[in-house]
Each structure stands twice: as structure tokens, then as C-alpha cells.
Amino acid sequence: MAAAAAVVWRMLPLLILSLALLITITNRRRSELFPANYATLATTDGLCSTVEAHGYQCQEYNVTTGDGYVLRVHRIPAAGLRDQGQFSSKTNQPVLLQHGILMDGMSWLLAPPQQSLAIILAENGFDVWIANSRGTRWSRGHTSLSPDQPEYWAWSWDQLAQYDLPTVVNFVHEVTGQKLHYVGHSLGTLIALASFSEHKLVEKVRSAALLCPIAYLGHITTILGQVAANSFIGEMTGWLGVVEFNPKIEAVDNFIKAICRQPGIDCYDLMPAFTGKNCCLNASTVELFLQNEPQPTSTRNFVHLAQMIRGGDITMYDYSSVNENMKHYGQKEPPAYNMSNIPSDLPLFLIYGGQDVLSDIFDLHLLLDSLKFHQKDKLTVHYIHNYAHVDFIMGINAKQLVYDHVVAFFMRQQ
Ligand SMILES: *[C@@H]1O[C@H](CO)[C@@H](O)[C@H](O)[C@H]1NC(C)=O
Ligand SMILES: *[C@@H]1O[C@H](CO)[C@@H](O)[C@H](O)[C@H]1NC(C)=O
Ligand SMILES: *[C@@H]1O[C@H](CO)[C@@H](O)[C@H](O)[C@H]1NC(C)=O
């Protein structure tokens, strides 16, 4: 079993790349193959119905990014205020929760309420705001494009950092009139780190807690490095660049199952293959997770991450064409994000797990190394040896191991 699991782990990059390839091919003829088959995706149950079922107030907003994406933002006001029937703007400090890749705002509310970070923060007097990245079920609007058009998917995490994040941060800042605390998970940490490294948002962010920080990716796995190093990726990039990566499409699901029937591959549990061996999951929470996630993202987002795995550095998306790079960046190579440029007085809280295959310990140490001149009293680092990627958002003991520390950290940054 262990050997089989190891094979799956090592096959992960191939799985992702094959999936990306398959989706590209199918998407090119999607009108034939998938006549707008988004039934499972367009779950109408809003996030607010879950929050309200737990007995808390909830509000929805739509905000539009500079490049036209209409993003849904959810808000859970501090629990102490919930009986007033009013959203008080200036009393409580806002916290923004930013989910990771293939997830959405629901990822903060899958566990029972007393174990969910969003509710725990509200109970501790924070004004909780929840972001939903472009392309996920509640953030599929656009001023001129539709998700059926390839142009809609022409973005990677660069644009999440450049447009989605500042749009939401500015909105929360405007509505509350206060600097905000930030919580990112997985890709939600990378887009914040990238922004901070360009000295963006820092005047509006009071502090940031990063769960499973992702920055350097060069050490995810040996095989991944090898696959990514293959020029094959670069060649595919051009035509992989503009489509939706939606694991819920039935053909994709079938494709995964077909891969899992290959000799030597045992996908008896795909989650550990994607995230590491999570120690502390609750079966009911996992069931809810599978009902709600994964959410779509753009294939280009994966290609961008694959480029970082191959390169081992943190750069903007490489169009793999001098002309295109010149057009977008005014230089032949994509510009790098320099993590050492993060303002050294920005209060940061990093927490990572020993079983996490996505936020590898070696890569995490590269990040810490680039933060070595960060003011000592502004950088808090925690390590949980048996935690993997998903434990951080829904582990049964995440309150004690993660969230209580996050709350205490925010309290110290008043
Ligand atoms: C946000 O946009 C959606 C889709 O257009 C709409 O159904 C919803 O009513 C809007 N919500 C708010 C609060 O404006
Ligand atoms: C697991 O989740 C269920 C449903 O939310 C909950 O009733 C139960 O208490 C949870 N178990 C643990 C150990 O937290
Ligand atoms: C990154 O930023 C640091 C601090 O500002 C600087 O010393 C270093 O030279 C930069 N590295 C690169 C590769 O530009």
C-alpha cells in the first residue's frame, strides 16, 4: 500500500499535466463534448446559507476587478454584533480569508462551526471577509466575457495577485475604514507574498497569517522536477494557456479513474496524492469537501506553477515566446518576484506541516531564508510535524494547533 501510494505521489505531476492536456483537447471541442455541463459546479447553495445555518449573520457583495471579473465576497460580522441587525463598520478589525487553488470561500466553512476558522474569528470579535477567486462557482461573472470563452481563462496567479487580491483588499478597506488582517492558504499565500514583495497592499494590511506557505516550488518531488524540466511543457504552453481547468467535468473524472486503473497506481484515496497524508480529517467534513470542491481554475495557472517547479524560482508567467514576453513585460524573460523585498516590518505568521507535499519543507526553508532580514519580532513560524495541506483548513484539531495561534497573533497586532 505504501509503495503504491508512493507511486501515486510520484505520478502526481504527470496526472496534473495529463489532465491539463486532456482538458485542453476536450475544451477545444467543448461545445460537442460538454454542452455547458456545469450542473455540479453551479451549486446554488450559497456560502451564506451555511453561515446562517450555524446561527451567524452573513452578507454578500460583488466587486469588479480592473480586468472585468465580478468576484463574490462574503462577510460574517463579529459574533458580538450579530444581534444588532446592523453591520457596524468601524468597531471590529477586518480579517480577509483567501482560499487556495481548486478551492473557494467554502473551504473555510467545511468543518463543524466550532472548528471553522471563519466562525472562530467571528467569535473572537473579528469582522470576517471571505474571498472567492475568479472562475470559482460564485465568481464567474465578467463585464464582457463568459466562462465559455477561452479569453475568460487567459490568466494565471499573476492576475490573482495583480487584480483579484487588491480589488478585494481595497473593498474591505473602504467599507470598514480599517487596515485588515489577512489569512491565506496555499496559493492564497503566494499571491499575498508576491504582492508584498512589490510593496503592494502593505499599507492596507495590518498583518498576514500564511497557512501552508507556497512560494518556491522547486522541491515538490524529484519526478515533478524532471517532468517539469522537460521542454514538452514549454511547447504546450501556447495552446494550454487559455482554458478552464475544471476537475468536476465528468470526462475529467473518468480520466482520473482510468489512470487509477493503470498497473502500479493505486488511487484508493486521491486526496493524499494531491495534498500529502493528512493526519486529522473528519469523514463528514471530507464528504462536504468533496461535495464543494474542487473548483475550477485556469489551466494557465497550472502551467505557471509547473514553470516555477521547473525553474525553482518565483517569476511571472512565461509566455515561452520572446515576442509575447516583450509585449507583456517589456523584457525577454518574465520578471522575478523577490521575496527578500517584502517589507521587513510587516507582521507575518507562517505555519507549515511536515507531511505537506505541496508546501515542501525544503522550499519553505528557501522562503524563510529569503526572509532572514525580516525583523525578528515581526516573523512568527510554527511547524506541525504530522499535518498535511488539507489539515490546515479542516483538521479536527486545527483549532488548537493552528487557529488559536492565528487569533493570538492577530490580537498581538492591534
Ligand atoms: C451578485 O451578482 C450575482 C450574479 O449577477 C447576483 O445574482 C447577485 O444578486 C449579486 N449580489 C449582490 C449582493 O449584488
Ligand atoms: C465530525 O463532523 C461532524 C459533522 O460536522 C461532527 O458532528 C463531529 O463532531 C465531527 N467529529 C469530530 C471528532 O470533530
Ligand atoms: C532581492 O531584494 C533584496 C533586498 O531588497 C536585494 O538585496 C537583492 O539583491 C534582490 N535580489 C535580486 C535577485 O534582485
Coordinates of C-alpha atoms and ligand atoms in Angstrom, one line a residue:
M1 CA 0.0 0.0 0.0
A2 CA 2.7 2.4 1.0
A3 CA 4.7 1.6 -2.2
A4 CA 1.5 2.2 -4.3
A5 CA 0.9 5.5 -2.5
A6 CA 4.5 6.5 -3.2
V7 CA 3.9 5.8 -6.9
V8 CA 0.8 7.9 -6.9
W9 CA 2.7 10.8 -5.3
R10 CA 5.5 10.5 -7.8
M11 CA 2.9 10.3 -10.6
L12 CA 1.2 13.4 -9.4
P13 CA 2.8 15.8 -11.9
L14 CA 2.1 13.5 -14.7
L15 CA -1.5 13.3 -13.6
I16 CA -1.8 17.0 -13.5
L17 CA -0.2 17.5 -16.8
S18 CA -2.2 14.8 -18.4
L19 CA -5.3 16.3 -17.0
A20 CA -4.3 19.7 -18.3
L21 CA -3.7 18.2 -21.7
L22 CA -7.0 16.3 -21.7
I23 CA -8.9 19.4 -20.8
T24 CA -7.2 21.4 -23.5
I25 CA -8.1 18.9 -26.1
T26 CA -11.7 18.5 -24.9
N27 CA -12.2 22.2 -24.3
R28 CA -11.3 22.9 -27.9
R29 CA -14.4 21.0 -28.9
R30 CA -16.3 21.6 -25.7
S31 CA -19.5 22.5 -27.4
E32 CA -19.7 18.9 -28.7
L33 CA -18.4 17.2 -25.6
F34 CA -19.6 19.2 -22.8
P35 CA -22.8 21.1 -23.6
A36 CA -22.5 23.5 -20.8
N37 CA -22.3 20.7 -18.3
Y38 CA -21.9 22.7 -15.2
A39 CA -24.6 21.2 -13.1
T40 CA -22.4 20.1 -10.3
L41 CA -20.4 23.2 -10.4
A42 CA -23.2 25.8 -10.2
T43 CA -24.2 24.7 -6.7
T44 CA -26.7 27.3 -5.9
D45 CA -26.4 26.9 -2.1
G46 CA -24.5 30.0 -1.2
L47 CA -21.9 30.2 1.4
C48 CA -24.2 32.4 3.4
S49 CA -26.7 29.7 3.8
T50 CA -24.1 27.6 5.7
V51 CA -23.1 30.5 7.8
E52 CA -26.7 31.3 8.7
A53 CA -27.4 27.7 9.4
H54 CA -24.7 27.9 12.1
G55 CA -26.6 30.9 13.6
Y56 CA -24.5 33.8 12.3
Q57 CA -25.2 36.7 10.1
C58 CA -23.8 36.8 6.6
Q59 CA -23.7 39.3 3.8
E60 CA -22.7 39.1 0.1
Y61 CA -21.1 41.7 -2.1
N62 CA -20.0 41.7 -5.7
V63 CA -16.8 43.5 -6.6
T64 CA -15.4 44.0 -10.1
T65 CA -11.7 43.8 -10.8
G66 CA -9.8 46.1 -13.1
D67 CA -9.9 43.4 -15.8
G68 CA -13.6 42.9 -15.6
Y69 CA -14.1 39.8 -13.3
V70 CA -17.0 40.0 -10.9
L71 CA -16.0 38.5 -7.6
R72 CA -18.3 37.5 -4.8
V73 CA -17.1 38.5 -1.4
H74 CA -18.8 37.1 1.8
R75 CA -18.8 38.8 5.2
I76 CA -19.5 37.4 8.6
P77 CA -19.6 40.3 11.1
A78 CA -18.2 39.8 14.5
A79 CA -20.4 37.5 16.5
G80 CA -20.8 40.1 19.3
L81 CA -22.6 42.3 16.9
R82 CA -24.9 39.7 15.4
D83 CA -28.0 40.7 17.4
Q84 CA -27.9 44.3 16.5
G85 CA -29.2 43.6 13.0
Q86 CA -26.7 46.1 11.7
F87 CA -23.3 45.8 10.2
S88 CA -21.1 48.2 12.2
S89 CA -18.3 49.4 10.0
K90 CA -15.7 50.8 12.4
T91 CA -15.8 48.7 15.6
N92 CA -14.2 45.4 14.7
Q93 CA -11.0 44.7 12.9
P94 CA -11.5 43.1 9.5
V95 CA -9.8 39.8 8.5
L96 CA -9.8 38.6 4.9
L97 CA -9.6 34.9 4.2
Q98 CA -8.2 33.9 0.9
H99 CA -8.5 30.2 -0.2
G100 CA -6.1 28.2 -2.3
I101 CA -6.1 26.7 -5.8
L102 CA -9.0 24.5 -6.8
M103 CA -10.9 25.7 -3.7
D104 CA -13.2 28.6 -2.9
G105 CA -14.5 30.5 0.1
M106 CA -16.4 27.4 1.3
S107 CA -13.0 25.9 2.3
W108 CA -13.2 28.0 5.5
L109 CA -16.6 26.6 6.5
L110 CA -16.4 22.9 5.8
A111 CA -15.6 21.8 9.3
P112 CA -18.2 22.0 12.1
P113 CA -18.6 25.6 13.2
Q114 CA -16.6 25.4 16.4
Q115 CA -13.7 24.0 14.3
S116 CA -14.0 26.5 11.3
L117 CA -11.6 29.4 11.2
A118 CA -14.2 31.8 9.8
I119 CA -16.5 31.2 12.7
I120 CA -13.7 31.1 15.3
L121 CA -12.5 34.5 14.1
A122 CA -16.1 36.0 14.2
E123 CA -16.5 34.6 17.7
N124 CA -13.3 36.4 18.7
G125 CA -14.7 39.7 17.6
F126 CA -13.2 39.9 14.1
D127 CA -15.2 41.2 11.1
V128 CA -14.6 38.2 8.7
W129 CA -14.4 38.7 5.0
I130 CA -14.1 35.7 2.6
A131 CA -12.8 36.0 -0.9
N132 CA -13.7 33.8 -3.9
S133 CA -11.2 33.8 -6.8
R134 CA -12.2 34.3 -10.4
G135 CA -13.6 31.3 -12.1
T136 CA -14.9 29.6 -8.9
R137 CA -18.6 29.0 -8.7
W138 CA -19.7 32.3 -7.3
S139 CA -17.2 34.4 -9.1
R140 CA -17.8 33.5 -12.7
G141 CA -19.2 36.9 -13.8
H142 CA -17.3 39.2 -16.1
T143 CA -18.2 42.6 -17.6
S144 CA -17.8 41.4 -21.2
L145 CA -16.6 37.7 -21.2
S146 CA -18.2 34.4 -20.4
P147 CA -16.5 31.4 -18.9
D148 CA -17.3 29.6 -22.2
Q149 CA -14.8 31.8 -23.9
P150 CA -11.2 30.9 -23.9
E151 CA -10.3 34.6 -23.3
Y152 CA -12.0 34.3 -19.9
W153 CA -9.4 31.8 -18.8
A154 CA -6.3 33.8 -20.0
W155 CA -4.8 34.3 -16.6
S156 CA -2.6 32.7 -14.0
W157 CA -1.9 33.6 -10.4
D158 CA -0.1 36.7 -11.5
Q159 CA -3.6 38.2 -12.2
L160 CA -4.9 36.9 -8.9
A161 CA -2.1 39.0 -7.3
Q162 CA -2.5 41.9 -9.7
Y163 CA -6.3 42.2 -9.8
D164 CA -8.3 39.9 -7.5
L165 CA -6.4 40.5 -4.3
P166 CA -6.1 44.3 -4.4
T167 CA -9.7 44.6 -5.6
V168 CA -11.0 42.7 -2.5
V169 CA -8.5 44.2 -0.1
N170 CA -9.3 47.7 -1.3
F171 CA -13.0 47.0 -1.0
V172 CA -12.8 45.7 2.6
H173 CA -10.5 48.6 3.5
E174 CA -13.0 51.1 2.1
V175 CA -16.1 49.6 3.7
T176 CA -14.5 49.1 7.1
G177 CA -12.2 52.1 7.1
Q178 CA -9.6 49.9 8.7
K179 CA -6.4 48.0 7.8
L180 CA -7.0 44.3 7.6
H181 CA -5.5 41.1 8.8
Y182 CA -5.0 38.5 6.1
V183 CA -5.2 34.7 6.2
G184 CA -4.1 32.8 3.1
H185 CA -4.0 29.1 2.5
S186 CA -1.8 27.5 -0.2
L187 CA -2.0 29.6 -3.4
G188 CA -3.6 32.3 -1.2
T189 CA -0.2 32.7 0.5
L190 CA 1.7 33.0 -2.8
I191 CA -0.4 35.8 -4.2
A192 CA 0.0 37.8 -1.0
L193 CA 3.7 37.2 -0.7
A194 CA 4.1 38.2 -4.4
S195 CA 2.1 41.4 -3.8
F196 CA 4.0 42.2 -0.6
S197 CA 7.3 41.7 -2.4
E198 CA 6.3 44.5 -4.8
H199 CA 5.3 46.6 -1.8
K200 CA 1.7 46.4 -2.8
L201 CA -1.2 46.3 -0.3
V202 CA 1.2 46.6 2.7
E203 CA -0.3 50.0 3.7
K204 CA -3.7 48.3 4.0
V205 CA -2.7 45.1 5.6
R206 CA -2.1 45.0 9.3
S207 CA -0.6 41.5 9.4
A208 CA -0.7 38.2 7.5
A209 CA -1.1 34.6 8.6
L210 CA 0.0 32.2 6.0
L211 CA -1.1 28.5 6.2
C212 CA 1.0 26.1 4.1
P213 CA 3.0 28.9 2.5
I214 CA 3.7 28.3 -1.1
A215 CA 6.5 30.4 -2.8
Y216 CA 9.4 28.3 -4.0
L217 CA 8.2 25.1 -5.7
G218 CA 11.4 23.6 -7.0
H219 CA 11.4 20.7 -4.5
I220 CA 7.8 19.4 -4.6
T221 CA 9.1 16.0 -5.7
T222 CA 12.0 14.7 -7.7
I223 CA 9.9 13.4 -10.5
L224 CA 7.9 16.6 -10.7
G225 CA 11.2 18.4 -11.3
Q226 CA 12.1 16.1 -14.0
V227 CA 8.8 16.2 -15.8
A228 CA 8.6 20.0 -15.5
A229 CA 12.2 20.3 -16.8
N230 CA 11.1 18.6 -19.9
S231 CA 10.8 21.1 -22.7
F232 CA 7.5 19.5 -23.6
I233 CA 5.8 21.8 -21.1
G234 CA 7.1 24.9 -22.8
E235 CA 5.8 23.7 -26.1
M236 CA 2.4 23.0 -24.8
T237 CA 2.1 26.3 -23.0
G238 CA 1.0 28.2 -26.1
W239 CA -2.1 26.2 -26.6
L240 CA -2.6 25.3 -22.9
G241 CA -2.7 28.9 -22.0
V242 CA -6.4 29.8 -22.2
V243 CA -8.7 27.2 -20.9
E244 CA -10.6 26.2 -17.8
F245 CA -9.2 23.5 -15.5
N246 CA -12.3 22.0 -14.1
P247 CA -11.9 18.7 -12.3
K248 CA -15.7 18.3 -12.0
I249 CA -16.3 17.8 -15.6
E250 CA -17.4 14.2 -16.0
A251 CA -14.8 13.3 -18.6
V252 CA -12.0 14.5 -16.4
D253 CA -13.3 12.5 -13.5
N254 CA -13.4 9.4 -15.8
F255 CA -10.0 10.2 -17.0
I256 CA -8.6 10.2 -13.4
K257 CA -10.4 6.9 -12.8
A258 CA -8.8 5.4 -15.9
I259 CA -5.4 6.5 -14.8
C260 CA -6.1 4.9 -11.4
R261 CA -6.7 1.6 -13.0
Q262 CA -3.2 1.5 -14.6
P263 CA -1.0 -1.2 -13.2
G264 CA 1.2 0.1 -10.3
I265 CA -1.1 3.0 -9.5
D266 CA -3.5 2.7 -6.6
C267 CA -5.7 5.8 -6.2
Y268 CA -7.7 4.3 -3.3
D269 CA -7.5 7.8 -1.9
L270 CA -6.7 10.6 -4.3
M271 CA -6.6 13.3 -1.7
P272 CA -3.3 12.2 -0.1
A273 CA -1.9 12.0 -3.6
F274 CA -2.7 15.7 -4.2
T275 CA -2.1 17.1 -0.7
G276 CA 0.1 14.8 1.4
K277 CA -1.0 12.4 4.1
N278 CA -3.5 14.5 6.1
C279 CA -3.5 13.2 9.7
C280 CA -6.6 14.6 11.2
L281 CA -9.6 14.7 8.9
N282 CA -13.2 14.0 9.9
A283 CA -15.1 11.8 7.4
S284 CA -18.2 14.1 7.4
T285 CA -16.0 17.1 6.7
V286 CA -14.2 15.3 3.9
E287 CA -17.6 14.4 2.4
L288 CA -18.6 18.0 2.5
F289 CA -15.3 18.9 1.0
L290 CA -15.9 16.6 -1.9
Q291 CA -19.3 18.0 -2.5
N292 CA -18.0 21.5 -2.6
E293 CA -14.5 21.3 -4.0
P294 CA -12.5 21.1 -6.2
Q295 CA -13.4 24.4 -8.0
P296 CA -12.2 25.4 -11.5
T297 CA -9.2 27.4 -12.2
S298 CA -7.4 28.2 -15.4
T299 CA -5.1 25.7 -17.0
R300 CA -2.6 28.6 -17.4
N301 CA -2.5 28.8 -13.6
F302 CA -1.2 25.2 -13.5
V303 CA 1.3 25.8 -16.3
H304 CA 2.6 28.8 -14.4
L305 CA 3.1 26.7 -11.3
A306 CA 4.8 24.0 -13.4
Q307 CA 7.2 26.7 -14.7
M308 CA 8.0 27.5 -11.1
I309 CA 8.6 23.9 -10.3
R310 CA 10.9 23.6 -13.3
G311 CA 12.7 26.9 -12.7
G312 CA 12.8 26.7 -8.9
D313 CA 12.3 30.4 -8.8
I314 CA 9.3 32.7 -8.4
T315 CA 8.7 34.5 -11.7
M316 CA 5.8 35.8 -13.6
Y317 CA 4.1 33.6 -16.2
D318 CA 6.5 32.8 -19.0
Y319 CA 4.7 33.1 -22.4
S320 CA 7.5 31.0 -23.8
S321 CA 7.9 33.4 -26.6
V322 CA 10.3 36.4 -26.6
N323 CA 7.7 38.4 -28.5
E324 CA 4.9 37.7 -26.1
N325 CA 7.2 38.3 -23.1
M326 CA 8.3 41.6 -24.6
K327 CA 4.7 42.6 -25.2
H328 CA 3.6 41.9 -21.7
Y329 CA 6.7 42.7 -19.7
G330 CA 9.0 44.8 -21.9
Q331 CA 11.7 42.2 -21.5
K332 CA 12.6 38.8 -22.9
E333 CA 12.3 36.8 -19.6
P334 CA 9.4 37.1 -17.2
P335 CA 10.3 39.3 -14.3
A336 CA 11.0 37.7 -10.9
Y337 CA 9.3 38.3 -7.6
N338 CA 11.9 39.0 -5.0
M339 CA 10.7 37.6 -1.6
S340 CA 13.6 39.5 0.1
N341 CA 11.8 42.7 -0.8
I342 CA 8.9 42.1 1.5
P343 CA 8.9 45.0 3.9
S344 CA 10.8 43.7 6.9
D345 CA 8.4 45.2 9.4
L346 CA 5.3 43.5 8.1
P347 CA 4.0 41.2 10.8
L348 CA 4.0 37.7 9.3
F349 CA 2.8 34.4 10.8
L350 CA 3.9 31.2 8.9
I351 CA 2.6 27.8 9.7
Y352 CA 3.5 24.6 7.8
G353 CA 3.2 20.9 8.1
G354 CA 5.8 18.0 7.9
Q355 CA 3.5 15.8 5.7
D356 CA 2.7 18.5 3.1
V357 CA 3.8 17.5 -0.4
L358 CA 2.7 20.9 -1.8
S359 CA 4.4 23.2 0.6
D360 CA 7.6 21.2 0.8
I361 CA 9.9 21.8 3.8
F362 CA 12.9 22.4 1.7
D363 CA 11.1 25.1 -0.3
L364 CA 9.7 26.5 2.9
H365 CA 13.2 26.9 4.2
L366 CA 14.2 28.7 1.0
L367 CA 11.3 31.2 1.7
L368 CA 12.5 31.6 5.3
D369 CA 16.0 32.1 4.1
S370 CA 14.8 35.0 1.8
L371 CA 13.1 36.4 4.9
K372 CA 16.2 36.2 7.0
F373 CA 16.5 40.0 7.4
H374 CA 12.9 40.3 8.4
Q375 CA 12.6 41.9 11.8
K376 CA 12.7 39.1 14.4
D377 CA 9.7 40.2 16.3
K378 CA 7.6 40.5 13.1
L379 CA 8.1 36.9 12.0
T380 CA 6.4 34.0 13.7
V381 CA 7.0 30.5 12.4
H382 CA 5.1 27.3 13.5
Y383 CA 5.6 23.8 12.4
I384 CA 3.3 20.8 12.8
H385 CA 5.1 17.6 12.0
N386 CA 2.1 15.4 11.2
Y387 CA 0.0 18.0 9.3
A388 CA -0.5 18.0 5.5
H389 CA -2.1 20.5 3.2
V390 CA -5.8 20.0 4.0
D391 CA -5.4 19.5 7.7
F392 CA -4.8 23.2 7.9
I393 CA -8.3 24.1 6.7
M394 CA -10.3 21.3 8.2
G395 CA -8.3 19.2 10.6
I396 CA -10.3 18.2 13.7
N397 CA -7.6 19.7 15.9
A398 CA -6.8 22.7 13.7
K399 CA -8.4 25.0 16.3
Q400 CA -5.9 24.1 18.9
L401 CA -2.9 23.6 16.6
V402 CA -3.4 26.4 14.1
Y403 CA -6.4 28.8 14.6
D404 CA -5.9 29.6 18.3
H405 CA -2.3 30.7 17.3
V406 CA -3.6 32.8 14.4
V407 CA -6.1 34.5 16.7
A408 CA -3.4 35.2 19.3
F409 CA -1.1 36.5 16.6
F410 CA -3.8 38.9 15.3
M411 CA -4.6 40.0 18.8
R412 CA -0.9 41.0 19.2
Q413 CA -1.1 43.2 16.1
Q414 CA -3.8 45.5 17.2
Ligands
LIG1 C1 -24.1 39.5 -7.3 O1 -24.1 39.1 -8.6 C2 -25.0 37.9 -8.8 C3 -24.9 37.5 -10.3 O2 -25.1 38.6 -11.1 C4 -26.4 38.3 -8.5 O3 -27.3 37.2 -8.6 C5 -26.4 38.7 -7.0 O4 -27.7 39.2 -6.7 C6 -25.4 39.9 -6.8 N1 -25.4 40.1 -5.3 C7 -25.3 41.3 -4.8 C8 -25.2 41.4 -3.4 O5 -25.3 42.3 -5.6
LIG2 C1 -17.1 15.4 12.5 O1 -18.0 16.2 11.8 C2 -19.4 16.0 12.3 C3 -20.3 16.7 11.3 O2 -19.9 18.1 11.3 C4 -19.5 16.4 13.7 O3 -20.8 16.2 14.2 C5 -18.5 15.7 14.6 O4 -18.5 16.2 15.9 C6 -17.1 15.8 14.0 N1 -16.1 15.0 14.7 C7 -15.1 15.4 15.3 C8 -14.2 14.4 16.0 O5 -14.8 16.6 15.4
LIG3 C1 16.2 41.0 -3.8 O1 15.9 42.0 -2.8 C2 17.0 42.1 -1.9 C3 16.6 43.1 -0.8 O2 16.0 44.3 -1.4 C4 18.3 42.6 -2.6 O3 19.3 42.7 -1.7 C5 18.6 41.5 -3.6 O4 19.7 41.9 -4.4 C6 17.4 41.3 -4.6 N1 17.7 40.1 -5.4 C7 17.6 40.2 -6.7 C8 17.9 38.9 -7.4 O5 17.2 41.2 -7.3

